[in-house]
């Protein structure tokens, strides 16, 4: 049964060129991020290896460019290409951590809330209402605005504080439905323990919509991290992510130094488009009623 | 209905209280306002004077209660930086943000629904494919990047559009508007496009999804069968039904709009609330930040309740209990 | 549907209203890099805010462009009667914007108000006053608590407010509507957009040249450039350094670049039990920094190498002082001699929104220190938070800027160099905590010397020793960049304090 499902799914995936493209893009970026240390000509996060003498160089094919810096350098002499590779890593670390942490918190709380009801459920619903009204972006901006020190950890924390609610709400809907399925009621009647019922019987069937939310959320979090860093409440200055690179480059667009904005910008767009292409396919495929 | 409304209002108030408490607690642990108030050259003794003058020597809960008491009367305290009423500072900036948001919503609504309909009528046409590809990019480009790319293209390289400010404005009573001058409209185009971008893309996708579902329903098929003109079928019968969730979602995503207005206003130096918020965050001007959060919460909750009521009104099948 | 609801009526309204609106246009538009925070002249001690205030208010004295010579304003003459006593004779016949006469009562009221932390951040100078006497309407005698040699030197920035109207004005109004004696009245303050000034026809120095002037605060550097390129402003105070070449290339603009008074330096501690206690470590750090490269790259050449903290016009400046040369090899050697061959962890702090390219300078310094083997952490943050932390003495090594508005190194040394002592009000700005008993003594001794030449020699000695001891590492003096459009026949002479005093523009 399961293998048939998978093969049908694989068939549908192979029949959808945009989904394949999305996955390829995503895998490429993952590869680049994982091996940034080896692929990048220099380590832009290592202060001792960055040389101010090479600042504001154009891409290597333009006048004044240097082959050591294919896409040019920024105002501190960091190579744009290297910084993009390391920035990708930052983006993906934030995005994967947030998605993992908030989905776990969301799934556990959402399931418990839906299964037992009561105060926990009421809290989750109120939290969900509030977060949906304010939007994760606004909450993260305001939280980071109030934090005294900022860094990768605080960015992840600030996003997670609002983000888990999405998952809790999604799983809650599924659990409430599945709870009344005959095989679940049968399991309850047979005296199975709650833990077993929740994780063996309910969770596997409640997961498909969660996968879609995770895929979409990955793209959303990448954009959110970029936005926060752009606003100056995100990652530290010496370790620029894509968003901060664009913020730095913004000051130089009038000086004609387009490469500081355009390359990280295109990378960011490509990555998010890739994830969204894949997420679109997943949504069609799993067809959850979201 | 009345009970439902009262319950929603009570919930709203509880959320506001919770928000205010979170703000207050956070601020107790993010730096000492006294240093901000007394200036960096002040001696310890001068700082103590300031602490007493501003009532910062009282216990935290007393400070919180007095803050709440003031807030109920519309007094959120004075900006640490300018010593001007925080609420007044924010309300002065409100028209700029409101006009930007209004124009942005109009753009995304008209274009989003319009293009969504186009796509759903001929899903396989080349135009539809371009629109859908565009909407995919729309949801994949963060707002700040849209803004920067627009500035780069239209202000830096083509030199066609202004890249900052509101242009000429006119004061009408307490409201300063940029929508009554040509220069005002000229200046609002890029920021409004930036702010509308994401929502535009979302609305295209929503309209398309809604239309696709509706167009396959029986009563639409009946309408086609009756030989009604295509625009009557699409616009009068199908779109009307699709509009309900669209209006709801537009209303409910107001928080997102406010968040992205912070980004947009920063890029375009738009003299609105979002710009003020970011400055105040960096200046640790707590009263302004708190007032902003409270005001944003108030506006968002109000709109949510209105949308709920509107929803019930549009769709009598919904009953609140 | 929506189109009918919103856009059509708005457009119709706009079109209908257009001919009816004759918008008041300013004759002169000046872009600056910071907005005013308040219209209370004592609310903020930053030069940006004082610059706005100088148009609405007068001090007892004023400084004239370009060098900042101290000349009479609301006082016609002044003298230091003895160590503690200062006497000012006031100008007669001056009126406030609301028609009230200016008298000694206003001066007394002003300085008393300046002691109230609710209204003032200029507590330091106000609290140094023990008593104010007004023997008649046009004489004021100040007695200070301790000798303050530079007392008169600050009188250009202590702006006089009207006693009668200010005493019972609503705070909100007081902070938004200035009533002074200045050459301009405030017409409109549209926050985030512009401050519109209207000429005061009855100004005691004669009515200013321009009748309606807009001051536009544009904080974003690239936006200031865009405004200039789009010919939306006539004068720019604070041309972005990174776009200097671009601005120079514009045909319609003249760029003025002049040395600023402000020195940018790295403040460093000598606290016991830190690596900084060892002079060799401080020297190594100073030698590791390639300041000439910072000037060339980060500052686009728009800065002058600093060998010391005070600038040439300041009493206490000593042209013979030389900074340590850039020598990373020697630096490593010194570190090894001091017992740190493998370096040690060091945090470089600094503001990121205060000085020209401040955070980039910090980043560059971080790189130089990493290259001599130190384990560097960069900790830059908005000035509001950063200065709080300085007050808490949190950082041992940080970037900061300083210029002495009173042109007196004695005042600077009391605040920056003397061991921090809150009770005496000393070393309030010595956030890194550098402490040297000999220097402290010399500073105290210098404040009682009345003879100018003798005092200058004493201050120069303190200055020399501070550099020799590496109490700080001077980096550069900023260069102030201004742009003026050519075809409008504007005569604009930039001031060394960067204030835009509109009455000086012809």
PDB file of N, CA and C in Angstrom, chain B residues 48-124:
ATOM      1  N   UNK B  48      19.880  60.321  39.933  1.00  0.00           N
ATOM      2  CA  UNK B  48      18.891  60.038  40.974  1.00  0.00           C
ATOM      3  C   UNK B  48      17.750  61.051  40.912  1.00  0.00           C
ATOM      4  N   UNK B  49      18.114  62.321  40.689  1.00  0.00           N
ATOM      5  CA  UNK B  49      17.093  63.362  40.544  1.00  0.00           C
ATOM      6  C   UNK B  49      16.099  62.965  39.452  1.00  0.00           C
ATOM      7  N   UNK B  50      16.662  62.529  38.316  1.00  0.00           N
ATOM      8  CA  UNK B  50      15.817  62.171  37.182  1.00  0.00           C
ATOM      9  C   UNK B  50      14.929  60.987  37.534  1.00  0.00           C
ATOM     10  N   UNK B  51      15.529  60.009  38.212  1.00  0.00           N
ATOM     11  CA  UNK B  51      14.778  58.808  38.562  1.00  0.00           C
ATOM     12  C   UNK B  51      13.538  59.180  39.371  1.00  0.00           C
ATOM     13  N   UNK B  52      13.723  60.093  40.319  1.00  0.00           N
ATOM     14  CA  UNK B  52      12.600  60.512  41.146  1.00  0.00           C
ATOM     15  C   UNK B  52      11.612  61.353  40.331  1.00  0.00           C
ATOM     16  N   UNK B  53      12.153  62.257  39.526  1.00  0.00           N
ATOM     17  CA  UNK B  53      11.282  63.154  38.758  1.00  0.00           C
ATOM     18  C   UNK B  53      10.340  62.375  37.846  1.00  0.00           C
ATOM     19  N   UNK B  54      10.792  61.246  37.323  1.00  0.00           N
ATOM     20  CA  UNK B  54       9.959  60.472  36.404  1.00  0.00           C
ATOM     21  C   UNK B  54       9.244  59.318  37.086  1.00  0.00           C
ATOM     22  N   UNK B  55       9.360  59.233  38.386  1.00  0.00           N
ATOM     23  CA  UNK B  55       8.662  58.180  39.107  1.00  0.00           C
ATOM     24  C   UNK B  55       9.238  56.810  38.843  1.00  0.00           C
ATOM     25  N   UNK B  56      10.490  56.749  38.409  1.00  0.00           N
ATOM     26  CA  UNK B  56      11.083  55.454  38.091  1.00  0.00           C
ATOM     27  C   UNK B  56      11.642  54.770  39.334  1.00  0.00           C
ATOM     28  N   UNK B  57      11.513  55.442  40.484  1.00  0.00           N
ATOM     29  CA  UNK B  57      11.994  54.840  41.724  1.00  0.00           C
ATOM     30  C   UNK B  57      10.899  54.020  42.396  1.00  0.00           C
ATOM     31  N   UNK B  58       9.690  54.079  41.838  1.00  0.00           N
ATOM     32  CA  UNK B  58       8.583  53.352  42.470  1.00  0.00           C
ATOM     33  C   UNK B  58       8.641  51.873  42.098  1.00  0.00           C
ATOM     34  N   UNK B  59       7.917  51.016  42.858  1.00  0.00           N
ATOM     35  CA  UNK B  59       7.911  49.587  42.512  1.00  0.00           C
ATOM     36  C   UNK B  59       7.323  49.387  41.110  1.00  0.00           C
ATOM     37  N   UNK B  60       7.736  48.288  40.474  1.00  0.00           N
ATOM     38  CA  UNK B  60       7.340  48.051  39.090  1.00  0.00           C
ATOM     39  C   UNK B  60       5.825  48.021  38.917  1.00  0.00           C
ATOM     40  N   UNK B  61       5.124  47.337  39.858  1.00  0.00           N
ATOM     41  CA  UNK B  61       3.682  47.193  39.638  1.00  0.00           C
ATOM     42  C   UNK B  61       2.977  48.543  39.756  1.00  0.00           C
ATOM     43  N   UNK B  62       3.509  49.415  40.616  1.00  0.00           N
ATOM     44  CA  UNK B  62       2.916  50.753  40.719  1.00  0.00           C
ATOM     45  C   UNK B  62       3.097  51.504  39.408  1.00  0.00           C
ATOM     46  N   UNK B  63       4.315  51.380  38.854  1.00  0.00           N
ATOM     47  CA  UNK B  63       4.569  52.031  37.569  1.00  0.00           C
ATOM     48  C   UNK B  63       3.634  51.488  36.495  1.00  0.00           C
ATOM     49  N   UNK B  64       3.428  50.162  36.528  1.00  0.00           N
ATOM     50  CA  UNK B  64       2.572  49.557  35.513  1.00  0.00           C
ATOM     51  C   UNK B  64       1.135  50.050  35.655  1.00  0.00           C
ATOM     52  N   UNK B  65       0.653  50.079  36.909  1.00  0.00           N
ATOM     53  CA  UNK B  65      -0.729  50.516  37.113  1.00  0.00           C
ATOM     54  C   UNK B  65      -0.897  51.971  36.691  1.00  0.00           C
ATOM     55  N   UNK B  66       0.087  52.795  37.012  1.00  0.00           N
ATOM     56  CA  UNK B  66      -0.067  54.192  36.631  1.00  0.00           C
ATOM     57  C   UNK B  66       0.011  54.338  35.115  1.00  0.00           C
ATOM     58  N   UNK B  67       0.796  53.464  34.483  1.00  0.00           N
ATOM     59  CA  UNK B  67       0.837  53.458  33.022  1.00  0.00           C
ATOM     60  C   UNK B  67      -0.531  53.086  32.446  1.00  0.00           C
ATOM     61  N   UNK B  68      -1.143  52.021  33.028  1.00  0.00           N
ATOM     62  CA  UNK B  68      -2.458  51.585  32.552  1.00  0.00           C
ATOM     63  C   UNK B  68      -3.492  52.682  32.756  1.00  0.00           C
ATOM     64  N   UNK B  69      -3.437  53.287  33.959  1.00  0.00           N
ATOM     65  CA  UNK B  69      -4.386  54.353  34.260  1.00  0.00           C
ATOM     66  C   UNK B  69      -4.300  55.466  33.230  1.00  0.00           C
ATOM     67  N   UNK B  70      -3.067  55.821  32.883  1.00  0.00           N
ATOM     68  CA  UNK B  70      -2.870  56.861  31.867  1.00  0.00           C
ATOM     69  C   UNK B  70      -3.371  56.396  30.513  1.00  0.00           C
ATOM     70  N   UNK B  71      -3.043  55.142  30.175  1.00  0.00           N
ATOM     71  CA  UNK B  71      -3.383  54.629  28.850  1.00  0.00           C
ATOM     72  C   UNK B  71      -4.885  54.669  28.613  1.00  0.00           C
ATOM     73  N   UNK B  72      -5.647  54.346  29.671  1.00  0.00           N
ATOM     74  CA  UNK B  72      -7.100  54.357  29.535  1.00  0.00           C
ATOM     75  C   UNK B  72      -7.587  55.761  29.148  1.00  0.00           C
ATOM     76  N   UNK B  73      -6.888  56.766  29.682  1.00  0.00           N
ATOM     77  CA  UNK B  73      -7.282  58.135  29.345  1.00  0.00           C
ATOM     78  C   UNK B  73      -6.544  58.666  28.121  1.00  0.00           C
ATOM     79  N   UNK B  74      -5.901  57.777  27.393  1.00  0.00           N
ATOM     80  CA  UNK B  74      -5.216  58.227  26.185  1.00  0.00           C
ATOM     81  C   UNK B  74      -3.862  58.847  26.457  1.00  0.00           C
ATOM     82  N   UNK B  75      -3.356  58.677  27.685  1.00  0.00           N
ATOM     83  CA  UNK B  75      -2.048  59.247  28.001  1.00  0.00           C
ATOM     84  C   UNK B  75      -1.037  58.117  28.121  1.00  0.00           C
ATOM     85  N   UNK B  76      -0.185  57.972  27.127  1.00  0.00           N
ATOM     86  CA  UNK B  76       0.787  56.882  27.137  1.00  0.00           C
ATOM     87  C   UNK B  76       2.155  57.355  27.591  1.00  0.00           C
ATOM     88  N   UNK B  77       2.175  58.528  28.172  1.00  0.00           N
ATOM     89  CA  UNK B  77       3.466  59.050  28.606  1.00  0.00           C
ATOM     90  C   UNK B  77       4.128  59.855  27.508  1.00  0.00           C
ATOM     91  N   UNK B  78       5.250  60.440  27.865  1.00  0.00           N
ATOM     92  CA  UNK B  78       5.965  61.288  26.914  1.00  0.00           C
ATOM     93  C   UNK B  78       7.180  60.574  26.391  1.00  0.00           C
ATOM     94  N   UNK B  79       7.503  60.864  25.155  1.00  0.00           N
ATOM     95  CA  UNK B  79       8.717  60.329  24.564  1.00  0.00           C
ATOM     96  C   UNK B  79       9.908  60.726  25.421  1.00  0.00           C
ATOM     97  N   UNK B  80      10.783  59.762  25.709  1.00  0.00           N
ATOM     98  CA  UNK B  80      11.991  60.093  26.458  1.00  0.00           C
ATOM     99  C   UNK B  80      12.841  61.093  25.681  1.00  0.00           C
ATOM    100  N   UNK B  81      12.818  60.944  24.380  1.00  0.00           N
ATOM    101  CA  UNK B  81      13.719  61.742  23.562  1.00  0.00           C
ATOM    102  C   UNK B  81      13.230  63.171  23.389  1.00  0.00           C
ATOM    103  N   UNK B  82      11.955  63.329  23.050  1.00  0.00           N
ATOM    104  CA  UNK B  82      11.504  64.678  22.707  1.00  0.00           C
ATOM    105  C   UNK B  82      10.624  65.310  23.780  1.00  0.00           C
ATOM    106  N   UNK B  83      10.227  64.514  24.777  1.00  0.00           N
ATOM    107  CA  UNK B  83       9.364  65.041  25.831  1.00  0.00           C
ATOM    108  C   UNK B  83       8.004  65.481  25.304  1.00  0.00           C
ATOM    109  N   UNK B  84       7.628  64.956  24.151  1.00  0.00           N
ATOM    110  CA  UNK B  84       6.316  65.243  23.598  1.00  0.00           C
ATOM    111  C   UNK B  84       5.461  64.004  23.812  1.00  0.00           C
ATOM    112  N   UNK B  85       4.149  64.201  24.003  1.00  0.00           N
ATOM    113  CA  UNK B  85       3.242  63.074  24.211  1.00  0.00           C
ATOM    114  C   UNK B  85       3.444  62.028  23.119  1.00  0.00           C
ATOM    115  N   UNK B  86       3.690  60.786  23.548  1.00  0.00           N
ATOM    116  CA  UNK B  86       3.995  59.716  22.593  1.00  0.00           C
ATOM    117  C   UNK B  86       2.830  59.490  21.644  1.00  0.00           C
ATOM    118  N   UNK B  87       1.612  59.542  22.195  1.00  0.00           N
ATOM    119  CA  UNK B  87       0.439  59.299  21.356  1.00  0.00           C
ATOM    120  C   UNK B  87       0.339  60.379  20.284  1.00  0.00           C
ATOM    121  N   UNK B  88       0.600  61.607  20.707  1.00  0.00           N
ATOM    122  CA  UNK B  88       0.514  62.713  19.754  1.00  0.00           C
ATOM    123  C   UNK B  88       1.542  62.536  18.640  1.00  0.00           C
ATOM    124  N   UNK B  89       2.750  62.127  19.011  1.00  0.00           N
ATOM    125  CA  UNK B  89       3.788  61.921  17.995  1.00  0.00           C
ATOM    126  C   UNK B  89       3.361  60.879  16.977  1.00  0.00           C
ATOM    127  N   UNK B  90       2.760  59.797  17.496  1.00  0.00           N
ATOM    128  CA  UNK B  90       2.388  58.717  16.587  1.00  0.00           C
ATOM    129  C   UNK B  90       1.193  59.125  15.733  1.00  0.00           C
ATOM    130  N   UNK B  91       0.219  59.778  16.370  1.00  0.00           N
ATOM    131  CA  UNK B  91      -0.971  60.161  15.598  1.00  0.00           C
ATOM    132  C   UNK B  91      -0.624  61.173  14.508  1.00  0.00           C
ATOM    133  N   UNK B  92       0.381  62.019  14.782  1.00  0.00           N
ATOM    134  CA  UNK B  92       0.809  62.954  13.742  1.00  0.00           C
ATOM    135  C   UNK B  92       1.311  62.215  12.515  1.00  0.00           C
ATOM    136  N   UNK B  93       1.892  61.043  12.769  1.00  0.00           N
ATOM    137  CA  UNK B  93       2.454  60.261  11.667  1.00  0.00           C
ATOM    138  C   UNK B  93       1.406  59.342  11.045  1.00  0.00           C
ATOM    139  N   UNK B  94       0.263  59.204  11.708  1.00  0.00           N
ATOM    140  CA  UNK B  94      -0.713  58.217  11.266  1.00  0.00           C
ATOM    141  C   UNK B  94      -1.202  58.446   9.839  1.00  0.00           C
ATOM    142  N   UNK B  95      -1.572  59.687   9.456  1.00  0.00           N
ATOM    143  CA  UNK B  95      -2.098  59.878   8.104  1.00  0.00           C
ATOM    144  C   UNK B  95      -1.149  59.373   7.017  1.00  0.00           C
ATOM    145  N   UNK B  96       0.130  59.601   7.176  1.00  0.00           N
ATOM    146  CA  UNK B  96       1.084  59.163   6.150  1.00  0.00           C
ATOM    147  C   UNK B  96       1.009  57.652   5.971  1.00  0.00           C
ATOM    148  N   UNK B  97       1.028  56.930   7.098  1.00  0.00           N
ATOM    149  CA  UNK B  97       0.959  55.474   7.019  1.00  0.00           C
ATOM    150  C   UNK B  97      -0.383  55.016   6.465  1.00  0.00           C
ATOM    151  N   UNK B  98      -1.447  55.662   6.934  1.00  0.00           N
ATOM    152  CA  UNK B  98      -2.780  55.260   6.499  1.00  0.00           C
ATOM    153  C   UNK B  98      -2.930  55.427   4.991  1.00  0.00           C
ATOM    154  N   UNK B  99      -2.491  56.563   4.469  1.00  0.00           N
ATOM    155  CA  UNK B  99      -2.632  56.804   3.028  1.00  0.00           C
ATOM    156  C   UNK B  99      -1.805  55.810   2.224  1.00  0.00           C
ATOM    157  N   UNK B 100      -0.606  55.536   2.721  1.00  0.00           N
ATOM    158  CA  UNK B 100       0.240  54.555   2.038  1.00  0.00           C
ATOM    159  C   UNK B 100      -0.448  53.187   2.019  1.00  0.00           C
ATOM    160  N   UNK B 101      -0.968  52.792   3.190  1.00  0.00           N
ATOM    161  CA  UNK B 101      -1.620  51.486   3.296  1.00  0.00           C
ATOM    162  C   UNK B 101      -2.871  51.441   2.412  1.00  0.00           C
ATOM    163  N   UNK B 102      -3.617  52.536   2.405  1.00  0.00           N
ATOM    164  CA  UNK B 102      -4.853  52.589   1.628  1.00  0.00           C
ATOM    165  C   UNK B 102      -4.562  52.410   0.140  1.00  0.00           C
ATOM    166  N   UNK B 103      -3.594  53.177  -0.362  1.00  0.00           N
ATOM    167  CA  UNK B 103      -3.268  53.073  -1.781  1.00  0.00           C
ATOM    168  C   UNK B 103      -2.729  51.676  -2.082  1.00  0.00           C
ATOM    169  N   UNK B 104      -1.895  51.148  -1.180  1.00  0.00           N
ATOM    170  CA  UNK B 104      -1.333  49.819  -1.403  1.00  0.00           C
ATOM    171  C   UNK B 104      -2.439  48.768  -1.436  1.00  0.00           C
ATOM    172  N   UNK B 105      -3.371  48.840  -0.481  1.00  0.00           N
ATOM    173  CA  UNK B 105      -4.463  47.861  -0.457  1.00  0.00           C
ATOM    174  C   UNK B 105      -5.292  47.985  -1.726  1.00  0.00           C
ATOM    175  N   UNK B 106      -5.561  49.221  -2.144  1.00  0.00           N
ATOM    176  CA  UNK B 106      -6.350  49.402  -3.364  1.00  0.00           C
ATOM    177  C   UNK B 106      -5.652  48.745  -4.545  1.00  0.00           C
ATOM    178  N   UNK B 107      -4.352  48.995  -4.663  1.00  0.00           N
ATOM    179  CA  UNK B 107      -3.611  48.404  -5.779  1.00  0.00           C
ATOM    180  C   UNK B 107      -3.684  46.887  -5.715  1.00  0.00           C
ATOM    181  N   UNK B 108      -3.374  46.324  -4.552  1.00  0.00           N
ATOM    182  CA  UNK B 108      -3.321  44.866  -4.511  1.00  0.00           C
ATOM    183  C   UNK B 108      -4.705  44.263  -4.673  1.00  0.00           C
ATOM    184  N   UNK B 109      -5.716  44.961  -4.187  1.00  0.00           N
ATOM    185  CA  UNK B 109      -7.061  44.418  -4.301  1.00  0.00           C
ATOM    186  C   UNK B 109      -7.545  44.427  -5.750  1.00  0.00           C
ATOM    187  N   UNK B 110      -7.448  45.610  -6.376  1.00  0.00           N
ATOM    188  CA  UNK B 110      -7.942  45.726  -7.756  1.00  0.00           C
ATOM    189  C   UNK B 110      -7.148  44.804  -8.680  1.00  0.00           C
ATOM    190  N   UNK B 111      -5.840  44.926  -8.613  1.00  0.00           N
ATOM    191  CA  UNK B 111      -5.007  44.126  -9.501  1.00  0.00           C
ATOM    192  C   UNK B 111      -5.078  42.646  -9.140  1.00  0.00           C
ATOM    193  N   UNK B 112      -5.018  42.357  -7.863  1.00  0.00           N
ATOM    194  CA  UNK B 112      -4.984  40.969  -7.410  1.00  0.00           C
ATOM    195  C   UNK B 112      -6.235  40.217  -7.826  1.00  0.00           C
ATOM    196  N   UNK B 113      -7.396  40.797  -7.516  1.00  0.00           N
ATOM    197  CA  UNK B 113      -8.638  40.128  -7.873  1.00  0.00           C
ATOM    198  C   UNK B 113      -8.798  40.099  -9.388  1.00  0.00           C
ATOM    199  N   UNK B 114      -8.475  41.225 -10.034  1.00  0.00           N
ATOM    200  CA  UNK B 114      -8.604  41.309 -11.492  1.00  0.00           C
ATOM    201  C   UNK B 114      -7.771  40.251 -12.177  1.00  0.00           C
ATOM    202  N   UNK B 115      -6.503  40.212 -11.855  1.00  0.00           N
ATOM    203  CA  UNK B 115      -5.620  39.241 -12.493  1.00  0.00           C
ATOM    204  C   UNK B 115      -6.009  37.816 -12.112  1.00  0.00           C
ATOM    205  N   UNK B 116      -6.449  37.640 -10.872  1.00  0.00           N
ATOM    206  CA  UNK B 116      -6.883  36.318 -10.431  1.00  0.00           C
ATOM    207  C   UNK B 116      -8.032  35.809 -11.292  1.00  0.00           C
ATOM    208  N   UNK B 117      -8.971  36.713 -11.624  1.00  0.00           N
ATOM    209  CA  UNK B 117     -10.105  36.332 -12.469  1.00  0.00           C
ATOM    210  C   UNK B 117      -9.611  35.973 -13.865  1.00  0.00           C
ATOM    211  N   UNK B 118      -8.721  36.816 -14.397  1.00  0.00           N
ATOM    212  CA  UNK B 118      -8.177  36.552 -15.731  1.00  0.00           C
ATOM    213  C   UNK B 118      -7.572  35.148 -15.780  1.00  0.00           C
ATOM    214  N   UNK B 119      -6.784  34.856 -14.744  1.00  0.00           N
ATOM    215  CA  UNK B 119      -6.117  33.562 -14.711  1.00  0.00           C
ATOM    216  C   UNK B 119      -7.122  32.417 -14.645  1.00  0.00           C
ATOM    217  N   UNK B 120      -8.195  32.616 -13.871  1.00  0.00           N
ATOM    218  CA  UNK B 120      -9.119  31.501 -13.691  1.00  0.00           C
ATOM    219  C   UNK B 120     -10.000  31.281 -14.914  1.00  0.00           C
ATOM    220  N   UNK B 121     -10.165  32.328 -15.732  1.00  0.00           N
ATOM    221  CA  UNK B 121     -10.992  32.121 -16.931  1.00  0.00           C
ATOM    222  C   UNK B 121     -10.247  31.283 -17.956  1.00  0.00           C
ATOM    223  N   UNK B 122      -8.985  31.638 -18.159  1.00  0.00           N
ATOM    224  CA  UNK B 122      -8.208  30.884 -19.146  1.00  0.00           C
ATOM    225  C   UNK B 122      -6.951  30.353 -18.482  1.00  0.00           C
ATOM    226  N   UNK B 123      -7.087  29.310 -17.697  1.00  0.00           N
ATOM    227  CA  UNK B 123      -5.940  28.866 -16.878  1.00  0.00           C
ATOM    228  C   UNK B 123      -4.741  28.443 -17.715  1.00  0.00           C
ATOM    229  N   UNK B 124      -4.960  28.042 -18.947  1.00  0.00           N
ATOM    230  CA  UNK B 124      -3.814  27.539 -19.707  1.00  0.00           C
ATOM    231  C   UNK B 124      -3.284  28.531 -20.734  1.00  0.00           C
TER     232      UNK B 124
END
